[in-house]
CSV table of C-alpha atoms and ligand atoms in Angstrom, one decimal:
chain,number,residue,atom,x,y,z
A,18,MET,CA,-14.0,5.2,-63.1
A,19,GLN,CA,-12.8,6.9,-60.0
A,20,ILE,CA,-11.8,10.5,-59.2
A,21,GLN,CA,-8.5,10.7,-57.4
A,22,SER,CA,-9.7,13.1,-54.7
A,23,LYS,CA,-7.7,16.2,-54.1
A,24,LEU,CA,-9.3,16.5,-50.7
A,25,PRO,CA,-9.7,12.9,-49.5
A,26,ASP,CA,-10.2,14.0,-45.8
A,27,VAL,CA,-12.9,16.6,-46.5
A,28,GLY,CA,-16.6,16.0,-45.8
A,29,ALA,CA,-19.4,18.5,-45.0
A,30,THR,CA,-18.2,21.3,-42.8
A,31,ILE,CA,-18.9,21.3,-39.1
A,32,PHE,CA,-21.1,24.3,-39.6
A,33,THR,CA,-23.3,22.5,-42.2
A,34,THR,CA,-23.3,19.4,-40.1
A,35,MET,CA,-24.4,21.1,-36.9
A,36,SER,CA,-27.0,23.3,-38.7
A,37,LYS,CA,-28.5,20.2,-40.2
A,38,MET,CA,-28.6,18.5,-36.8
A,39,ALA,CA,-30.2,21.6,-35.3
A,40,LEU,CA,-33.0,21.5,-37.8
A,41,GLU,CA,-33.5,17.8,-37.3
A,42,TYR,CA,-33.8,18.1,-33.5
A,43,GLN,CA,-35.5,21.5,-33.6
A,44,ALA,CA,-32.6,22.9,-31.5
A,45,ILE,CA,-31.8,26.6,-31.1
A,46,ASN,CA,-29.0,27.1,-33.5
A,47,LEU,CA,-26.1,29.0,-31.8
A,48,GLY,CA,-23.7,27.0,-33.9
A,49,GLN,CA,-23.1,28.3,-37.4
A,50,GLY,CA,-22.2,32.0,-37.4
A,51,PHE,CA,-25.0,34.0,-39.0
A,52,PRO,CA,-27.4,36.6,-37.7
A,53,ASP,CA,-31.1,35.5,-37.2
A,54,PHE,CA,-32.3,39.1,-37.8
A,55,ASN,CA,-32.6,41.0,-41.0
A,56,THR,CA,-30.3,43.6,-42.4
A,57,ASP,CA,-31.1,47.3,-42.4
A,58,PRO,CA,-34.1,48.0,-44.6
A,59,ALA,CA,-32.2,51.0,-46.0
A,60,LEU,CA,-29.6,48.6,-47.5
A,61,LEU,CA,-32.4,46.3,-48.9
A,62,GLY,CA,-33.9,49.4,-50.5
A,63,LEU,CA,-30.5,50.3,-52.1
A,64,VAL,CA,-30.3,46.8,-53.6
A,65,SER,CA,-33.8,47.1,-55.1
A,66,GLU,CA,-32.9,50.5,-56.4
A,67,ALA,CA,-29.8,49.2,-58.1
A,68,MET,CA,-31.8,46.4,-59.7
A,69,ALA,CA,-34.5,48.8,-60.9
A,70,LYS,CA,-31.9,51.1,-62.4
A,71,GLY,CA,-30.7,48.2,-64.5
A,72,LEU,CA,-27.4,47.6,-62.8
A,73,ASN,CA,-27.9,43.9,-63.5
A,74,GLN,CA,-25.2,43.0,-66.1
A,75,TYR,CA,-21.6,42.0,-65.6
A,76,PRO,CA,-19.7,44.5,-63.5
A,77,ALA,CA,-16.0,45.1,-63.8
A,78,MET,CA,-13.9,42.0,-63.1
A,79,ALA,CA,-12.4,43.5,-60.0
A,80,GLY,CA,-15.7,44.8,-58.7
A,81,VAL,CA,-17.7,48.0,-59.2
A,82,LEU,CA,-15.4,51.0,-58.9
A,83,PRO,CA,-17.6,53.0,-56.5
A,84,LEU,CA,-17.4,50.1,-54.0
A,85,ARG,CA,-13.6,49.8,-54.3
A,86,GLU,CA,-13.3,53.6,-53.8
A,87,VAL,CA,-15.4,53.5,-50.7
A,88,ILE,CA,-13.3,50.7,-49.3
A,89,SER,CA,-10.1,52.5,-50.1
A,90,GLN,CA,-11.4,55.7,-48.3
A,91,LYS,CA,-12.6,53.7,-45.3
A,92,ILE,CA,-9.2,52.0,-44.9
A,93,ALA,CA,-7.4,55.3,-45.3
A,94,ASN,CA,-9.6,56.8,-42.6
A,95,ILE,CA,-9.4,54.1,-40.0
A,96,TYR,CA,-6.1,52.3,-40.7
A,97,LYS,CA,-4.2,55.1,-42.4
A,98,HIS,CA,-3.1,53.0,-45.3
A,99,GLN,CA,-3.8,54.0,-48.9
A,100,TYR,CA,-4.9,51.2,-51.2
A,101,ASP,CA,-5.3,52.2,-54.9
A,102,PRO,CA,-8.9,51.1,-55.8
A,103,ASP,CA,-7.8,50.5,-59.4
A,104,THR,CA,-4.9,48.1,-58.7
A,105,GLU,CA,-5.0,47.0,-55.1
A,106,ILE,CA,-8.7,46.2,-54.1
A,107,THR,CA,-10.7,43.3,-55.5
A,108,ILE,CA,-14.3,42.5,-54.6
A,109,THR,CA,-14.8,38.8,-54.1
A,110,SER,CA,-17.5,36.2,-53.5
A,111,GLY,CA,-17.2,36.5,-49.7
A,112,ALA,CA,-14.0,36.2,-47.8
A,113,THR,CA,-13.9,32.5,-48.6
A,114,GLN,CA,-13.2,33.1,-52.3
A,115,ALA,CA,-10.7,35.9,-51.5
A,116,ILE,CA,-8.9,33.4,-49.3
A,117,MET,CA,-8.9,30.6,-51.9
A,118,ALA,CA,-7.8,33.0,-54.7
A,119,SER,CA,-5.0,34.5,-52.6
A,120,VAL,CA,-3.7,31.1,-51.6
A,121,LEU,CA,-3.9,29.7,-55.1
A,122,ALA,CA,-2.2,32.9,-56.4
A,123,CYS,CA,0.8,32.8,-54.2
A,124,VAL,CA,1.7,29.2,-53.2
A,125,GLY,CA,2.3,25.9,-55.0
A,126,ALA,CA,4.0,22.5,-54.8
A,127,GLY,CA,6.9,22.4,-52.3
A,128,ASP,CA,5.7,25.5,-50.4
A,129,GLU,CA,4.7,25.4,-46.7
A,130,VAL,CA,1.9,27.6,-45.3
A,131,ILE,CA,1.7,28.2,-41.6
A,132,VAL,CA,-1.8,28.4,-40.0
A,133,LEU,CA,-2.5,29.0,-36.3
A,134,GLU,CA,-4.8,26.4,-34.7
A,135,PRO,CA,-7.6,26.5,-33.9
A,136,CYS,CA,-8.1,27.8,-37.4
A,137,TYR,CA,-11.1,28.6,-39.7
A,138,ASP,CA,-12.1,25.7,-41.8
A,139,CYS,CA,-11.3,26.9,-45.3
A,140,TYR,CA,-7.6,27.6,-44.9
A,141,ILE,CA,-6.2,24.1,-45.0
A,142,PRO,CA,-8.3,22.9,-48.0
A,143,ALA,CA,-7.2,26.0,-49.9
A,144,ILE,CA,-3.5,25.2,-49.1
A,145,LYS,CA,-3.9,21.6,-50.2
A,146,LEU,CA,-5.7,22.5,-53.4
A,147,ALA,CA,-2.8,24.8,-54.2
A,148,GLY,CA,-0.5,21.7,-53.8
A,149,ALA,CA,1.3,23.2,-50.8
A,150,LYS,CA,1.7,21.8,-47.3
A,151,PRO,CA,-0.2,23.2,-44.3
A,152,ILE,CA,1.8,23.5,-41.1
A,153,SER,CA,-0.3,23.9,-38.0
A,154,VAL,CA,1.0,25.8,-35.1
A,155,PRO,CA,-1.1,25.6,-32.0
A,156,MET,CA,-2.2,28.8,-30.2
A,157,ARG,CA,-1.6,29.0,-26.5
A,158,ALA,CA,-4.9,27.7,-24.9
A,159,PRO,CA,-6.3,29.8,-22.1
A,160,SER,CA,-4.9,28.9,-18.7
A,161,ASP,CA,-8.1,29.6,-16.9
A,162,ILE,CA,-11.6,30.9,-17.6
A,163,ASN,CA,-10.5,34.5,-17.4
A,164,SER,CA,-8.0,34.3,-20.2
A,165,VAL,CA,-8.2,34.0,-24.0
A,166,TYR,CA,-6.2,32.1,-26.6
A,167,SER,CA,-3.0,33.8,-27.7
A,168,VAL,CA,-0.3,33.3,-30.4
A,169,ASP,CA,2.9,31.6,-29.2
A,170,TRP,CA,5.3,33.5,-31.4
A,171,GLY,CA,8.2,31.2,-30.3
A,172,LEU,CA,6.3,28.3,-31.9
A,173,VAL,CA,5.5,30.3,-35.0
A,174,ASN,CA,9.2,31.2,-35.5
A,175,ALA,CA,10.2,27.6,-34.9
A,176,ALA,CA,7.9,26.4,-37.6
A,177,ILE,CA,9.4,28.7,-40.3
A,178,THR,CA,11.6,26.9,-42.8
A,179,LYS,CA,13.2,27.8,-46.1
A,180,ASN,CA,10.0,26.5,-47.7
A,181,THR,CA,7.6,28.7,-45.8
A,182,LYS,CA,5.9,30.9,-48.3
A,183,LEU,CA,2.8,32.2,-46.5
A,184,LEU,CA,1.5,32.7,-42.9
A,185,ILE,CA,-2.2,33.0,-42.3
A,186,VAL,CA,-3.5,35.0,-39.4
A,187,ASN,CA,-7.1,35.7,-38.4
A,188,PHE,CA,-8.1,38.5,-36.0
A,189,PRO,CA,-10.5,39.1,-34.4
A,190,HIS,CA,-10.2,35.3,-34.2
A,191,ASN,CA,-12.9,32.7,-35.0
A,192,PRO,CA,-13.5,30.6,-32.9
A,193,THR,CA,-11.8,32.0,-29.9
A,194,GLY,CA,-12.7,35.8,-30.0
A,195,ALA,CA,-9.0,36.7,-29.5
A,196,VAL,CA,-8.0,40.1,-30.9
A,197,ILE,CA,-4.6,41.2,-32.2
A,198,THR,CA,-2.3,43.3,-30.1
A,199,ALA,CA,0.5,45.7,-31.0
A,200,THR,CA,2.9,43.1,-29.7
A,201,ASP,CA,1.6,40.6,-32.2
A,202,LEU,CA,2.2,43.1,-35.0
A,203,ASP,CA,5.7,43.7,-33.7
A,204,GLU,CA,6.4,40.0,-33.8
A,205,LEU,CA,5.0,39.8,-37.4
A,206,GLU,CA,7.3,42.7,-38.4
A,207,LYS,CA,10.3,40.8,-37.0
A,208,ILE,CA,9.3,37.7,-39.0
A,209,VAL,CA,9.0,39.6,-42.3
A,210,HIS,CA,12.2,41.4,-41.6
A,211,GLN,CA,14.0,38.0,-41.3
A,212,HIS,CA,12.1,35.9,-43.8
A,213,ASN,CA,10.8,36.4,-47.3
A,214,ILE,CA,7.2,35.3,-46.7
A,215,PHE,CA,3.7,36.6,-47.6
A,216,LEU,CA,1.0,37.1,-45.1
A,217,LEU,CA,-2.8,36.6,-45.3
A,218,ALA,CA,-4.8,38.5,-42.8
A,219,ASP,CA,-8.4,37.3,-42.4
A,220,GLU,CA,-10.0,40.4,-40.8
A,221,VAL,CA,-13.7,39.6,-41.5
A,222,TYR,CA,-14.6,40.5,-37.9
A,223,GLU,CA,-12.6,43.8,-38.0
A,224,HIS,CA,-15.7,45.8,-36.9
A,225,ILE,CA,-16.9,43.4,-34.2
A,226,ILE,CA,-14.6,44.2,-31.3
A,227,PHE,CA,-15.5,45.2,-27.8
A,228,ASP,CA,-14.7,47.1,-24.6
A,229,GLY,CA,-13.4,50.2,-26.4
A,230,VAL,CA,-10.6,48.3,-28.1
A,231,GLN,CA,-9.9,49.1,-31.8
A,232,HIS,CA,-8.9,46.5,-34.3
A,233,ILE,CA,-5.4,46.9,-35.6
A,234,SER,CA,-5.3,45.8,-39.1
A,235,LEU,CA,-2.1,44.4,-40.7
A,236,SER,CA,-2.6,47.3,-43.1
A,237,THR,CA,-1.7,49.8,-40.3
A,238,ARG,CA,2.0,48.7,-40.5
A,239,PRO,CA,3.7,49.5,-43.9
A,240,ALA,CA,6.1,46.7,-43.6
A,241,LEU,CA,3.2,44.2,-43.2
A,242,ALA,CA,0.9,45.9,-45.7
A,243,ALA,CA,3.7,45.6,-48.3
A,244,ARG,CA,3.3,41.7,-48.4
A,245,SER,CA,-0.2,41.0,-47.1
A,246,PHE,CA,-3.5,40.0,-48.6
A,247,VAL,CA,-5.9,41.7,-46.2
A,248,ILE,CA,-9.3,40.2,-46.4
A,249,SER,CA,-12.7,41.3,-45.1
A,250,SER,CA,-16.4,40.5,-45.6
A,251,PHE,CA,-19.6,42.6,-45.8
A,252,GLY,CA,-21.4,39.4,-44.6
A,253,LYS,CA,-20.3,40.2,-41.1
A,254,THR,CA,-20.4,43.9,-41.3
A,255,THR,CA,-23.9,44.3,-42.8
A,256,HIS,CA,-25.6,41.2,-41.4
A,257,THR,CA,-25.8,39.7,-44.9
A,258,THR,CA,-23.8,36.5,-44.8
A,259,GLY,CA,-25.9,35.1,-47.6
A,260,TRP,CA,-24.9,37.7,-50.1
A,261,LYS,CA,-21.3,36.5,-50.1
A,262,ILE,CA,-19.6,39.8,-50.9
A,263,GLY,CA,-16.1,40.3,-49.5
A,264,TYR,CA,-12.9,41.9,-50.6
A,265,CYS,CA,-9.1,41.5,-50.7
A,266,CYS,CA,-6.7,44.4,-50.4
A,267,ALA,CA,-3.1,43.8,-51.4
A,268,PRO,CA,-0.1,45.6,-53.1
A,269,LYS,CA,-0.4,45.9,-56.9
A,270,PHE,CA,2.0,43.0,-57.7
A,271,MET,CA,0.1,40.7,-55.4
A,272,THR,CA,-3.3,41.9,-56.6
A,273,ALA,CA,-2.3,41.3,-60.2
A,274,GLU,CA,-1.7,37.6,-59.5
A,275,LEU,CA,-4.8,37.3,-57.3
A,276,ARG,CA,-7.0,38.8,-60.1
A,277,LYS,CA,-5.7,36.2,-62.6
A,278,VAL,CA,-7.1,33.5,-60.3
A,279,HIS,CA,-10.2,35.5,-59.4
A,280,GLN,CA,-11.2,36.1,-63.0
A,281,PHE,CA,-11.3,32.5,-63.8
A,282,MET,CA,-12.9,31.3,-60.5
A,283,VAL,CA,-15.9,33.7,-60.7
A,284,PHE,CA,-14.9,36.5,-63.0
A,285,THR,CA,-16.9,39.0,-60.9
A,286,VAL,CA,-19.6,39.0,-58.2
A,287,PRO,CA,-23.2,40.2,-58.2
A,288,SER,CA,-23.6,43.8,-59.3
A,289,PRO,CA,-26.7,45.2,-57.4
A,290,PHE,CA,-25.3,44.2,-54.0
A,291,GLN,CA,-22.0,45.9,-54.8
A,292,HIS,CA,-23.7,49.1,-55.9
A,293,ALA,CA,-25.9,49.1,-52.8
A,294,LEU,CA,-22.9,48.4,-50.4
A,295,ALA,CA,-21.0,51.3,-52.0
A,296,VAL,CA,-23.7,53.8,-51.1
A,297,TYR,CA,-24.4,52.2,-47.7
A,298,THR,CA,-20.7,51.9,-46.6
A,299,ALA,CA,-20.1,55.6,-47.4
A,300,ASP,CA,-21.8,56.3,-44.1
A,301,SER,CA,-19.3,55.2,-41.5
A,302,ASN,CA,-22.0,54.8,-38.9
A,303,THR,CA,-23.0,51.6,-40.6
A,304,TYR,CA,-19.9,49.9,-39.3
A,305,LEU,CA,-18.8,52.2,-36.4
A,306,THR,CA,-22.0,51.2,-34.4
A,307,LEU,CA,-21.3,47.5,-34.7
A,308,PRO,CA,-19.1,47.2,-31.5
A,309,SER,CA,-21.9,48.5,-29.2
A,310,PHE,CA,-24.6,46.6,-31.1
A,311,TYR,CA,-22.8,43.2,-30.7
A,312,GLN,CA,-21.3,44.0,-27.2
A,313,THR,CA,-24.9,44.2,-25.9
A,314,LYS,CA,-25.6,40.7,-27.3
A,315,ARG,CA,-22.3,39.3,-26.0
A,316,ASP,CA,-23.1,40.5,-22.5
A,317,TYR,CA,-26.6,39.3,-22.7
A,318,LEU,CA,-25.6,35.7,-23.5
A,319,SER,CA,-22.6,35.8,-21.1
A,320,ASN,CA,-24.9,37.0,-18.3
A,321,GLY,CA,-27.5,34.4,-19.1
A,322,LEU,CA,-24.9,31.6,-19.1
A,323,ARG,CA,-23.9,32.6,-15.6
A,324,ASN,CA,-27.1,31.0,-14.4
A,325,THR,CA,-26.0,27.7,-16.0
A,326,ARG,CA,-23.2,25.2,-15.4
A,327,PHE,CA,-21.3,26.6,-18.4
A,328,LYS,CA,-18.3,28.8,-17.6
A,329,VAL,CA,-17.9,31.7,-20.0
A,330,LEU,CA,-14.5,32.8,-21.2
A,331,PRO,CA,-13.9,36.5,-22.2
A,332,SER,CA,-14.8,37.3,-25.8
A,333,PRO,CA,-12.9,40.5,-26.8
A,334,GLY,CA,-14.1,40.2,-30.5
A,335,THR,CA,-16.2,38.4,-33.1
A,336,PHE,CA,-19.8,37.3,-32.6
A,337,PHE,CA,-18.8,34.2,-30.8
A,338,LEU,CA,-17.9,33.3,-27.3
A,339,LEU,CA,-16.4,30.1,-25.8
A,340,ALA,CA,-17.7,28.4,-22.8
A,341,ASP,CA,-16.2,25.6,-20.7
A,342,TYR,CA,-18.4,22.6,-19.9
A,343,SER,CA,-16.1,20.7,-17.6
A,344,ASP,CA,-18.6,21.0,-14.7
A,345,ILE,CA,-21.2,19.2,-16.9
A,346,SER,CA,-19.4,16.4,-18.8
A,347,ASP,CA,-16.2,14.6,-19.5
A,348,GLN,CA,-17.1,14.0,-23.1
A,349,GLN,CA,-14.9,15.2,-26.0
A,350,GLU,CA,-16.1,18.4,-27.5
A,351,ALA,CA,-17.7,16.9,-30.6
A,352,ASP,CA,-19.6,14.3,-28.6
A,353,PHE,CA,-20.7,16.9,-26.1
A,354,SER,CA,-22.0,19.2,-28.9
A,355,ILE,CA,-24.0,16.4,-30.5
A,356,TRP,CA,-25.4,15.4,-27.1
A,357,LEU,CA,-26.3,19.0,-26.3
A,358,THR,CA,-28.3,19.3,-29.5
A,359,LYS,CA,-30.1,16.0,-29.1
A,360,THR,CA,-30.8,16.2,-25.4
A,361,HIS,CA,-31.2,19.8,-24.6
A,362,GLY,CA,-32.0,21.4,-28.0
A,363,VAL,CA,-29.2,23.9,-28.2
A,364,THR,CA,-26.6,23.7,-31.0
A,365,VAL,CA,-23.0,24.8,-30.5
A,366,ILE,CA,-19.7,24.2,-32.3
A,367,PRO,CA,-16.9,22.1,-30.8
A,368,VAL,CA,-13.7,24.1,-30.8
A,369,SER,CA,-11.8,20.9,-31.7
A,370,ALA,CA,-13.4,21.0,-35.2
A,371,PHE,CA,-11.0,23.9,-35.9
A,372,TYR,CA,-7.9,21.6,-35.4
A,373,GLN,CA,-6.5,19.2,-38.1
A,374,SER,CA,-6.5,16.4,-35.5
A,375,SER,CA,-9.9,17.1,-33.9
A,376,ASP,CA,-9.8,13.9,-31.8
A,377,ALA,CA,-6.4,14.5,-30.3
A,378,PRO,CA,-6.3,15.4,-26.6
A,379,ALA,CA,-4.4,18.6,-27.5
A,380,SER,CA,-7.4,19.7,-29.5
A,381,ASN,CA,-10.0,19.1,-26.8
A,382,HIS,CA,-10.2,21.6,-23.9
A,383,GLN,CA,-13.8,21.1,-23.0
A,384,LEU,CA,-14.8,24.3,-24.8
A,385,VAL,CA,-17.6,24.9,-27.2
A,386,ARG,CA,-18.4,28.0,-29.3
A,387,PHE,CA,-21.7,29.9,-29.0
A,388,CYS,CA,-22.8,32.4,-31.7
A,389,PHE,CA,-24.6,35.4,-30.2
A,390,ALA,CA,-25.6,37.1,-33.4
A,391,LYS,CA,-29.2,36.4,-32.5
A,392,GLN,CA,-32.3,38.2,-31.4
A,393,GLU,CA,-32.8,38.5,-27.6
A,394,ALA,CA,-35.8,36.1,-27.8
A,395,THR,CA,-33.6,33.4,-29.4
A,396,LEU,CA,-30.9,33.9,-26.7
A,397,ASP,CA,-33.6,33.8,-24.0
A,398,LEU,CA,-34.9,30.5,-25.3
A,399,ALA,CA,-31.4,29.0,-25.4
A,400,ILE,CA,-30.5,30.3,-21.9
A,401,GLU,CA,-33.7,28.8,-20.6
A,402,ARG,CA,-32.8,25.4,-22.1
A,403,LEU,CA,-29.1,25.6,-21.0
A,404,ALA,CA,-30.1,26.3,-17.4
A,405,LYS,CA,-31.6,22.8,-17.3
A,406,VAL,CA,-28.4,21.1,-18.4
B,508,LIG,N1,-13.1,33.8,-42.3
B,508,LIG,C1,-13.6,33.7,-41.1
B,508,LIG,C2,-12.8,33.7,-39.9
B,508,LIG,C3,-15.0,33.5,-41.0
B,508,LIG,O1,-15.6,33.3,-39.8
B,508,LIG,C4,-15.8,33.4,-42.1
B,508,LIG,C5,-17.3,33.2,-42.1
B,508,LIG,N2,-17.9,33.2,-41.0
B,508,LIG,C6,-15.2,33.6,-43.3
B,508,LIG,C7,-13.8,33.8,-43.4
B,508,LIG,C8,-15.9,33.6,-44.6
B,508,LIG,O2,-16.6,34.7,-44.9
B,508,LIG,P1,-17.6,34.8,-46.1
B,508,LIG,O3,-18.9,34.3,-45.6
B,508,LIG,O4,-17.6,36.3,-46.5
B,508,LIG,O5,-17.1,34.0,-47.2
B,509,LIG,N1,-18.0,31.4,-40.7
B,509,LIG,C1,-19.2,30.8,-40.2
B,509,LIG,C2,-18.8,30.2,-38.8
B,509,LIG,O1,-17.7,30.2,-38.3
B,509,LIG,C3,-19.7,29.6,-41.0
B,509,LIG,C4,-19.7,29.9,-42.5
B,509,LIG,C5,-20.0,28.6,-43.2
B,509,LIG,O2,-20.9,27.9,-42.9
B,509,LIG,N2,-19.1,28.2,-44.1
B,509,LIG,O3,-19.8,29.8,-38.1
């Protein structure tokens, strides 16, 4: 007997593969994106309190109401959009499940979904599982080491057909660190004005943005909010990637369909974490201090890399930065990343892994992604090893 695979091309993710290799070669893991420091003890205390209080049984399918209320209030404060906690906010098992549920809810056979490459690894499998067709539109690669990736809206517009149902965007952008601009939002508004399509905004790094710039959520524009699934994750915002608590905000008619999928994927997500995050997130300092916290780490790694042969590109957002290794090697990005782990004991992620055709020349710009969500001691050790490359 054989299973007819729904995802014949899928293996272990690049993050799993590189983390495994890092362990095997005892390399410093600046690959997979997760902090190597613990979360705030106050938050840990709130989880223990919730457990001790007996908040350990099934919470509401859409998530505990106090958490949905806090999220609604937060978005009203910073993005000036009012989501109804009852009908428009759903707590999910990380952003990953919010993305899967949104895609399954709104697209199917015959539909096309546009993604911008390089793109995060879970979008295309979700589209394929929904029976729809992923259409990859390349972002404009940086022209030199002082620039960042940007969206080529001409190419996006050219990719839209009568079958296009959904466009997925991700800002601040993994892996490139690019942030969204008002002009990008103008372009999106023009698109939704002309075409009847849904939007999915993966905004998991909304609070990790630097140099005084503010993230502009798709929810800040009523015309976009009216047709968007806006997704975020507490994993990034509270240094708890292993808790897998995220959420999806969307208009009532979209949320109703999302919840039909959500309730049969997971029904609901762990109660004590949700209660703890509700209390914790009510204090806006818990997320408003993240830009300066991570900017220090970005600058620390960037400065350290200046003493190596890597050339650092600007990183306006996320806890990643890209570096060009063309002074070191001619290898393709994947080969270079493996070589770096094995030979120099530092693990990174090839940017080409975020493209459907990862071996194609158009996917290889001699760039690798470093995660700087690490303690200074970890970054020091990595910099010391990289200086010898
Ligand atoms: N989207 C992006 C762009 C991410 O980088 C990640 C995880 N790093 C996710 C979604 C998934 O988030 P979660 O761990 O909450 O599922
Ligand atoms: N989002 C993380 C990254 O980009 C990885 C999460 C995962 O391993 N699935 O590194």
